[in-house]
């Protein structure tokens, strides 16, 4: 008796860790992969109830998994703010700002919250104060770039009291006119701007989260690990939990929770530990552990200043001990080599390397990691998740890191050769785009998006390696490497059919790959350009 399939995708080309010779089709039943192989092998599972889709020679692979993204936060404002992530021209960006103000109360702020770089535009520059005034004369506007700087229009400068004498020193002045240029620099300036935005209604936050998950499906993601972040209190998770309670089934979300602001980090963690535990939830929405911030003074932000966090080692050790004792995995942010060293010192103090390895303790980003710390990471059994943040801040980093260091960061090849467990992601939506293909292209080509010099050739990855990090590599971080990120029989039926083949397209085309068909748990979450009806 051959088991009948609910769904068969056939006449494609399979990739499962590598291109599968003769692999053409996948059969799915009960939300799991039933079989993968040649058309004639998989066809045996066809019954009269099987939905069969001819994918016309396209590449079929496991859905991509981002092991470090801020989708919970991103979803809250997804339908409200203009997104510049994949724009080619600044003029389009300015049009989006003009449209965003239409029909809204002039007191309401309009903001682009990162995910872009001036170099992506044909104009090769950020907006001027005058251009933002023209796009939106009535609304206060700011356009944030990473956690580095922002560009404001006149209404915004006035509203903040940043025009005239007494303006804070983060306001850039035109050297000839003595007038604010509209550019403000540094985290304190951005922290002052953030609270100006009016929060969307509860309904808008739920709808925004749904829209963002569909967009992630469109670019080929079937799941992700969310990294929490600044202002992510337990209340900020209500929209995503409401969405899943109301039937969201198109995305596997794994959540890290942590401190939402400086001050009472331990108290906040205690509150979380009373509310949830690792593994609580279901196969679609589940809590994973703590991260990416457990202690704000030990957070090196974008790694642009020579921050020294050694003074925080004692507190890092104590909070880590609390997590290990409670059986909580931890993913912790660190960009600078020195920060990584301090975190490893703190973990070594615990004297419990086996427990840390068992809980898959992870350093996330690790862009500047040096050989010595990478050796320690390997020996301690610590893992790493890497993202394409350097593609957006390589140029900014040169001043303090030096050109040579930037060109070796992150040392992807060294990490892989040492046998360290690695996952890939974007860290979207503020410090980079959420688009996984931008990251895969960056891992393979070494090209940065901000015009800074490319990563040296010996630290680039092959296409197969990059795709493995984005599938089974990322799946490992939520303890799901046996059932996700692969096409083995019995694994979750999370698959994508791609618009063009990332294994064979010219290298610079990798970043333009999309999904034409995204399947999660056997259901069609996204479809475009082929005659199929989605289930969601
Ligand atoms: Zn981070």
Coordinates of C-alpha atoms and ligand atoms in Angstrom, one line a residue, residues 68 70 292 299 333 364-365 427, ligand 1:
X68 CA 18.0 36.3 13.7
X70 CA 13.1 41.3 14.4
X292 CA 19.3 39.1 22.1
X299 CA 25.4 45.7 24.3
X333 CA 24.3 40.2 20.7
X364 CA 24.8 36.5 17.4
X365 CA 26.5 38.7 14.7
X427 CA 18.9 41.1 11.5
Ligands
LIG1 ZN1 21.8 42.4 17.6

